[in-house]
Short mmCIF file of C-alpha atoms and ligand atoms in Angstrom, two decimals:
data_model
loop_
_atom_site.label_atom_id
_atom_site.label_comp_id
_atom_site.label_asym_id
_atom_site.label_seq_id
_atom_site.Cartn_x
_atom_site.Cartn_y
_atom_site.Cartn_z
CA UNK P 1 145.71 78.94 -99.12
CA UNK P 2 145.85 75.20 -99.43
CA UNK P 3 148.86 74.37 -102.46
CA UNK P 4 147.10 71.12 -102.84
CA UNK P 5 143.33 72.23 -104.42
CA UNK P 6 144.18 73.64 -107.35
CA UNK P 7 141.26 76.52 -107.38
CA UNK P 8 139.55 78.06 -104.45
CA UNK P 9 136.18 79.15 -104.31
CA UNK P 10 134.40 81.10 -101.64
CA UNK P 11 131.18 81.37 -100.43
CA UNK P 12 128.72 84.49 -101.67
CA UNK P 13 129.81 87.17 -99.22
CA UNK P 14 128.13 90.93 -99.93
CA UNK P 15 126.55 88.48 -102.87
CA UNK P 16 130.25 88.02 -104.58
CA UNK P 17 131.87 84.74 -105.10
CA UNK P 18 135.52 85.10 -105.73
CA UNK P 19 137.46 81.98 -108.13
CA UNK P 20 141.26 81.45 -107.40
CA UNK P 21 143.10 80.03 -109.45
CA UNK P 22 145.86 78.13 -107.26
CA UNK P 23 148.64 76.50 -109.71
CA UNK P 24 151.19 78.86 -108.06
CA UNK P 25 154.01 76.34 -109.34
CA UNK P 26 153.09 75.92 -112.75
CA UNK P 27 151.96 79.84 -112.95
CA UNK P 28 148.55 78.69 -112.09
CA UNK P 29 148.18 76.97 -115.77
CA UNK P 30 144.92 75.98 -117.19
CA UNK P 31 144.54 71.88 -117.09
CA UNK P 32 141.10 70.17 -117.73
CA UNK P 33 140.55 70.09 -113.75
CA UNK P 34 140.69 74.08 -113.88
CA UNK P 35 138.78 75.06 -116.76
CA UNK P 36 135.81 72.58 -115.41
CA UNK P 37 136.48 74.14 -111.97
CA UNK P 38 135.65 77.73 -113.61
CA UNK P 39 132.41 76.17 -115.64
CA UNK P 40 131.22 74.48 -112.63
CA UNK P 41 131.56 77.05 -110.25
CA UNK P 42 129.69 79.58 -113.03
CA UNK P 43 127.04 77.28 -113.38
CA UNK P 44 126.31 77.44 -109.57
CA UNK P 45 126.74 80.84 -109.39
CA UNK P 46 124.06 81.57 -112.55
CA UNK P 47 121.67 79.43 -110.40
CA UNK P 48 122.31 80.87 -107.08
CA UNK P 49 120.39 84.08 -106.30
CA UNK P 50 122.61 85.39 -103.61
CA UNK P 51 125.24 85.44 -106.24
CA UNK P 52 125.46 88.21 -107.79
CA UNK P 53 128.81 88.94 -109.50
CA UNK P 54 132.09 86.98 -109.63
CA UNK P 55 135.91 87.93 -109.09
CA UNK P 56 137.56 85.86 -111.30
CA UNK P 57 141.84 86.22 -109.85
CA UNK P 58 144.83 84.32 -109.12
CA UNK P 59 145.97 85.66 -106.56
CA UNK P 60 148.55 88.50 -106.42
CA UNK P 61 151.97 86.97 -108.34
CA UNK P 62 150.46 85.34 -111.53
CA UNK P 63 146.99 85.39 -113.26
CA UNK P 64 147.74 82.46 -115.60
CA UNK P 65 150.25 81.41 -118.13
CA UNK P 66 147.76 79.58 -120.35
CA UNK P 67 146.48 76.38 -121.24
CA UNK P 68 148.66 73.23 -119.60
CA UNK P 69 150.98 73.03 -122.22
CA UNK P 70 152.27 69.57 -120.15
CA UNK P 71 148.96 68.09 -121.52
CA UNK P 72 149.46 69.12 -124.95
CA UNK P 73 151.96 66.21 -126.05
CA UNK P 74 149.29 63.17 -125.86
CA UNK P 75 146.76 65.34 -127.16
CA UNK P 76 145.18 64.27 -130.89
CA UNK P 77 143.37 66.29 -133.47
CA UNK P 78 140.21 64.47 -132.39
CA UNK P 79 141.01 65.07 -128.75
CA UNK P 80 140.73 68.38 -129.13
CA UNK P 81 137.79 68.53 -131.33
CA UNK P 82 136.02 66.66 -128.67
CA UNK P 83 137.31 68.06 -125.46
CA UNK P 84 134.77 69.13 -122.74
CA UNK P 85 136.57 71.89 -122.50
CA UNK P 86 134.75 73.70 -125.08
CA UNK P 87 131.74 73.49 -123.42
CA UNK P 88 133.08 74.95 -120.07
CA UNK P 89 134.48 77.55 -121.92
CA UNK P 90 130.69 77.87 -123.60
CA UNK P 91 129.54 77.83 -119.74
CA UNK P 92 132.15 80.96 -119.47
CA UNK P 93 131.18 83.01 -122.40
CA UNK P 94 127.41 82.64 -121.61
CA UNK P 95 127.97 83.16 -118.03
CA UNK P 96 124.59 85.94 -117.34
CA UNK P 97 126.00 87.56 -114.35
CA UNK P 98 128.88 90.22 -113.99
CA UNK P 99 132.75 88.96 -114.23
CA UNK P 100 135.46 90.64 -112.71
CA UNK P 101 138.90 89.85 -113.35
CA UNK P 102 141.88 90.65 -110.80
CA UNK P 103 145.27 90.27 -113.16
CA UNK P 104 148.73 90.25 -111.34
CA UNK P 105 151.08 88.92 -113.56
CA UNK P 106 151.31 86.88 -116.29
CA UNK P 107 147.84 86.40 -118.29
CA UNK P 108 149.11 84.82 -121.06
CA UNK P 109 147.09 82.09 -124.07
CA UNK P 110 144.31 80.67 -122.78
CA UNK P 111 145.10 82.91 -119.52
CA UNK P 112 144.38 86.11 -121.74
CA UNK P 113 141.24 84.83 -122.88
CA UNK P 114 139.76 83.85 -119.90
CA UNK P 115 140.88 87.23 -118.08
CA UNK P 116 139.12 88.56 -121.41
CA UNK P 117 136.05 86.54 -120.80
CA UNK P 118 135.80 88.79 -118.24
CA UNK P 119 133.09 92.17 -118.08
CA UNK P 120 135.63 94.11 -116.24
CA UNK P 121 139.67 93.53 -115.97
CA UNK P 122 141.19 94.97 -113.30
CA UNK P 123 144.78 95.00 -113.77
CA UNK P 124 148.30 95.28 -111.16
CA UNK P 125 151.06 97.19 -112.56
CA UNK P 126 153.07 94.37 -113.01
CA UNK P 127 150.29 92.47 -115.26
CA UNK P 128 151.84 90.94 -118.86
CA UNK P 129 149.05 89.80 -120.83
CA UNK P 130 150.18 87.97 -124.42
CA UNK P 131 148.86 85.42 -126.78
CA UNK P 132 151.94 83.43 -127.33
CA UNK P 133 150.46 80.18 -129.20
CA UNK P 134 152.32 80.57 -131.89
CA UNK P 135 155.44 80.38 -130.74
CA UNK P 136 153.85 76.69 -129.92
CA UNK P 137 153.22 76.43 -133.89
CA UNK P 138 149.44 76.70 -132.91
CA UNK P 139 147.21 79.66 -132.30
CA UNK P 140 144.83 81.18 -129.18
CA UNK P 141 142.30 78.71 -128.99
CA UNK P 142 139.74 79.75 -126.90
CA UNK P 143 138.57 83.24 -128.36
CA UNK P 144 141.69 84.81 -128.80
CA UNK P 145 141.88 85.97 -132.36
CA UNK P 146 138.72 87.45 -131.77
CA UNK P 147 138.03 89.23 -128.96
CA UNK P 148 141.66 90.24 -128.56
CA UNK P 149 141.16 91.89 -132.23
CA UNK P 150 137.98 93.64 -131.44
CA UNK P 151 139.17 95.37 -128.44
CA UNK P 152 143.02 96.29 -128.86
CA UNK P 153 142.51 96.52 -132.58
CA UNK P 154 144.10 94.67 -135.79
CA UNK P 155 147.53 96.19 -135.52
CA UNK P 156 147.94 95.43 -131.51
CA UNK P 157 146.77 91.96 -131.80
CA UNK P 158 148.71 91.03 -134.73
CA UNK P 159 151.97 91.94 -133.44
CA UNK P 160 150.91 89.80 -130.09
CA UNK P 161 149.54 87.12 -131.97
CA UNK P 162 152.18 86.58 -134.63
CA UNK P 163 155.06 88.27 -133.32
CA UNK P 164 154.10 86.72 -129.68
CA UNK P 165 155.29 89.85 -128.39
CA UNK P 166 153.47 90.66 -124.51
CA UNK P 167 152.43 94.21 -123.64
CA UNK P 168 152.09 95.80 -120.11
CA UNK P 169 149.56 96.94 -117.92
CA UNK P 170 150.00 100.44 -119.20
CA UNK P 171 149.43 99.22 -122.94
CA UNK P 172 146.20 97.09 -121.96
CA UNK P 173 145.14 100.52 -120.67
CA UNK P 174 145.72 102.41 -123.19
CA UNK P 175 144.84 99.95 -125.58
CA UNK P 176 140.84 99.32 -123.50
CA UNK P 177 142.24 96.35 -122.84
CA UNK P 178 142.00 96.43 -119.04
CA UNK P 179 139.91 99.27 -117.36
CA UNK P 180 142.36 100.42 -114.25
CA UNK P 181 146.00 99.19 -113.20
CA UNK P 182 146.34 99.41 -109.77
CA UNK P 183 149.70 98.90 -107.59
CA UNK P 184 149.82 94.84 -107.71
CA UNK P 185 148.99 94.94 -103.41
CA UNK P 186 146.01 96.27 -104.15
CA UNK P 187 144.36 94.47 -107.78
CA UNK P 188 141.98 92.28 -105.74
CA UNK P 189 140.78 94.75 -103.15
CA UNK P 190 140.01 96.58 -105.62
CA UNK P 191 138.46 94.32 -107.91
CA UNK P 192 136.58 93.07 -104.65
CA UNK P 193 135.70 96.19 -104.14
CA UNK P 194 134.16 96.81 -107.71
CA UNK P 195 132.19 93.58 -107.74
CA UNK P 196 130.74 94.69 -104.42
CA UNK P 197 129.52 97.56 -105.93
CA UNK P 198 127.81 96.12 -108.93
CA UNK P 199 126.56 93.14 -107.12
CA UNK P 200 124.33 96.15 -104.54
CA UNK P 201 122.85 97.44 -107.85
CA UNK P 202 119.59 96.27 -108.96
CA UNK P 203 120.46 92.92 -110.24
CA UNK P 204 118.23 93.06 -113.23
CA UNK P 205 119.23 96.35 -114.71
CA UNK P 206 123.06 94.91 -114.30
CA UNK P 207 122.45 91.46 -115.93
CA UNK P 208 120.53 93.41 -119.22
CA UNK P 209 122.95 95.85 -118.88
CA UNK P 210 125.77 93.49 -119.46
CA UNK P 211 123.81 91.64 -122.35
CA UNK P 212 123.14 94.96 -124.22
CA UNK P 213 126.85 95.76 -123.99
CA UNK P 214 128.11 92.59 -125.72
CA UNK P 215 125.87 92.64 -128.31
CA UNK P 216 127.78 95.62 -129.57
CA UNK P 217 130.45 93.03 -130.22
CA UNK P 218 127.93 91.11 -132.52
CA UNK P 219 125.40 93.27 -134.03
CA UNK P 220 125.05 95.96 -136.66
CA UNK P 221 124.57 99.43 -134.50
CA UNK P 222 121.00 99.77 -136.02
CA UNK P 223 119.77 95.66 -134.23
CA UNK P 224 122.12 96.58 -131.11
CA UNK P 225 120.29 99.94 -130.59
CA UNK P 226 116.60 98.27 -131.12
CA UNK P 227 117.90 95.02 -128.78
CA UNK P 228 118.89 98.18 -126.18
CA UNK P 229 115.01 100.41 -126.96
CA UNK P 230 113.37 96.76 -125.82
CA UNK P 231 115.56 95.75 -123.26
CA UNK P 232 115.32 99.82 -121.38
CA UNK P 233 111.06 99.66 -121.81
CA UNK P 234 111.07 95.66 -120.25
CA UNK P 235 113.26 97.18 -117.41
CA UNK P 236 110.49 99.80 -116.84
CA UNK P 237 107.90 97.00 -115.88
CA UNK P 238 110.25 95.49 -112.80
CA UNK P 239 109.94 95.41 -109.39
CA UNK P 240 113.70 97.12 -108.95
CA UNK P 241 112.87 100.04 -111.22
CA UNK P 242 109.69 101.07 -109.05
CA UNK P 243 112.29 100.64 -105.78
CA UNK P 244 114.78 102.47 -107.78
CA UNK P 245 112.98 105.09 -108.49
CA UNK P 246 111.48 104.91 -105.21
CA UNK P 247 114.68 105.02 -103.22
CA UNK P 248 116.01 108.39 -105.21
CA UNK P 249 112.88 110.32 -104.38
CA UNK P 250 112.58 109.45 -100.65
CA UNK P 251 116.91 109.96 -100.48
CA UNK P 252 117.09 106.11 -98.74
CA UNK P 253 119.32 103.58 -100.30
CA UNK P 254 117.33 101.09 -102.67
CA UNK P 255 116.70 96.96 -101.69
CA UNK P 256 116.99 95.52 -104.79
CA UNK P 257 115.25 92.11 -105.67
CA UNK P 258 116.52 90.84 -108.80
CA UNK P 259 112.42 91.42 -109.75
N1 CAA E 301 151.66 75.13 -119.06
C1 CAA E 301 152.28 74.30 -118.20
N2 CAA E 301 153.28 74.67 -117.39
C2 CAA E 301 153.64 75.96 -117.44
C3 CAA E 301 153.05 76.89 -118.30
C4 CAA E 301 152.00 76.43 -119.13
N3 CAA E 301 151.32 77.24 -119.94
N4 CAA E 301 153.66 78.09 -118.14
C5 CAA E 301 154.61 77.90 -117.21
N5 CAA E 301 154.60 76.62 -116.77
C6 CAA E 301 155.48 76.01 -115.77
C7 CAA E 301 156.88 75.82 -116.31
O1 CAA E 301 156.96 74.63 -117.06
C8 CAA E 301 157.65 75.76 -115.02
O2 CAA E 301 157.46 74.48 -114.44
P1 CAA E 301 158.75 73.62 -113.91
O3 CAA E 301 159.30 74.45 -112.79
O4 CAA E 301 158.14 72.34 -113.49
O5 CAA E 301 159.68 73.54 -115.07
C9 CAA E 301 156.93 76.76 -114.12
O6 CAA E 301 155.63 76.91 -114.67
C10 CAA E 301 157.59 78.12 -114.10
O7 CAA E 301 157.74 78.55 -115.46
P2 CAA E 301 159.14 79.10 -116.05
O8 CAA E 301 160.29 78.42 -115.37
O9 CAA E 301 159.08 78.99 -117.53
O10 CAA E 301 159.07 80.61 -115.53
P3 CAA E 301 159.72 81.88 -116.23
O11 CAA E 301 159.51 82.98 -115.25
O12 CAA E 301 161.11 81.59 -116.69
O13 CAA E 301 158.85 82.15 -117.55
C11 CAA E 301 156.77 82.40 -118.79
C12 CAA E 301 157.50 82.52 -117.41
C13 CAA E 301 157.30 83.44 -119.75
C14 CAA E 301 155.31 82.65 -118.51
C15 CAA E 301 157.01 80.99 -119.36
O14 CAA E 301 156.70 80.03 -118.37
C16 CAA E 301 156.16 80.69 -120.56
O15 CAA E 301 156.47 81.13 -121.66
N6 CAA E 301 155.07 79.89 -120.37
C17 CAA E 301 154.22 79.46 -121.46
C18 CAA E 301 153.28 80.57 -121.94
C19 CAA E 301 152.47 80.08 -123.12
O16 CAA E 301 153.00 79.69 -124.16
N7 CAA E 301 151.12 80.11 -122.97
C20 CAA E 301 150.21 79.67 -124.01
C21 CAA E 301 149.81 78.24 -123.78
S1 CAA E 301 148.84 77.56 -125.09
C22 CAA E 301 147.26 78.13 -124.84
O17 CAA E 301 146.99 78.85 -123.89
C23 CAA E 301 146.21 77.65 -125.82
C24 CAA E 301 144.90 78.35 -125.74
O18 CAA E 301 144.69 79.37 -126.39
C25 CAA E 301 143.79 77.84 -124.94
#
């Protein structure tokens, strides 16, 4: 890995592209450069039908220690209200396609959130994840408050948020915070291996599949459970149902479309 680009990006391969985030020096920190490089690369990848999920990692000692605090000193109020960064972080959030996110090591501020922007966290055993703005005298500033709240719960993210405390891997999993810890060697084989899977599903079902699951996060139970009625009946009209379908009752593996 080159130390001079400071995120790597591959090419689609089994229809995964895998983002690394390559600040190994200053714990892989999120400048402008970075957070563009994510939007950038997600905007590609929505566009690109061989893509079909991403693995979102940096590589196996740190994940990322959050935003580039070096950049925060010349920053203004204004500066921040206008940043471009809150549209790449838009481009994140609204990303259609599957994220999976490989966590070794620190995740911490804006590093948490993005690793939380993720569908799927997969996390090594020696994975810290914290939201530690505060001690800063700011707070999490790219989703944070919220998402952090919804899954670990009110109690949990309160003592991280204004206490700054960080948890482990075994607390994001017991928390729902991360869905597996795996020894650190192995986070992004794993991970790898995950997105592989769910990219050689039929791309359709996965995309609405991963729509119907966040609205949960925004919608009563009663307009999430007619969004999920519509969404299962439009799936029944699609090319990759009838091969689905297909495929079980003739015992072959489906080809899947995205149709
Ligand atoms: N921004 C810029 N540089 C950072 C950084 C960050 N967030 N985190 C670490 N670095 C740099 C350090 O300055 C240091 O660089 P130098 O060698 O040039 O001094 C290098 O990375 C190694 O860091 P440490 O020497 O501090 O390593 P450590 O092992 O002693 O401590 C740590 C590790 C606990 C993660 C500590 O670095 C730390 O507390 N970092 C800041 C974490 C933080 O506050 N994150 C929130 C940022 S604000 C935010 O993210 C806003 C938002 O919501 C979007």
């Amino acid at each position: 890995m080159s130390e001079e680009q400071e995120y790597l990006v591959t090419e689609p391969r089994n229809h995964v592209v895998q983002f690394t985030l390559n600040r190994p020096k200053a714990l892989n920190a999120l400048n402008g450069n970075v957070v563009s490089g994510i939007a950038e690369t997600l905007n590609a990848a929505r566009d690109n039908d061989d893509v079909r999920c991403v693995l979102l990692t940096g590589g196996e000692k740190v994940f990322a220690a959050g935003a580039d605090i070096k950049e925060f000193p010349t920053q203004t109020v204004s500066d921040i209200l206008l940043d471009s960064r809150t549209t790449h972080w838009e481009a994140i959030r609204s990303f259609p396609k599957p994220i999976v996110a490989a966590v070794n090591g620190y995740a911490l501020g804006g590093g948490c959130e993005l690793a939380m922007h993720a569908d799927i966290i997969i996390a090594g055993e020696n994975a810290t994840f914290g939201q530690p703005e505060v001690n800063l005298g700011i707070i999490p500033g790219a989703g944070g408050t919220q998402r952090l709240t919804k899954v670990v719960g009110k109690s949990l993210a309160m003592k991280m948020i204004l206490a700054c405390e960080f948890i482990d891997a075994r607390t994001a999993l017991d928390s729902g915070l991360v869905a597996e810890v795996t020894p650190k060697e192995t986070t992004i084989e794993r991970a790898l291996d995950l997105a592989e899977t769910i990219a050689s599903k039929p791309p359709l079902a996965v995309r609405i599949g991963k729509q119907a699951v966040l609205k949960a996060f925004d919608m009563t139970l009663e307009n999430g459970l007619e969004f999920e009625r519509r969404a299962f009946a439009t799936l029944f009209g699609t090319e990759d149902k009838a091969e689905g379908v297909a495929a079980f009752v003739e015992k072959r593996k489906g080809d899947f479309k995205g149709r």
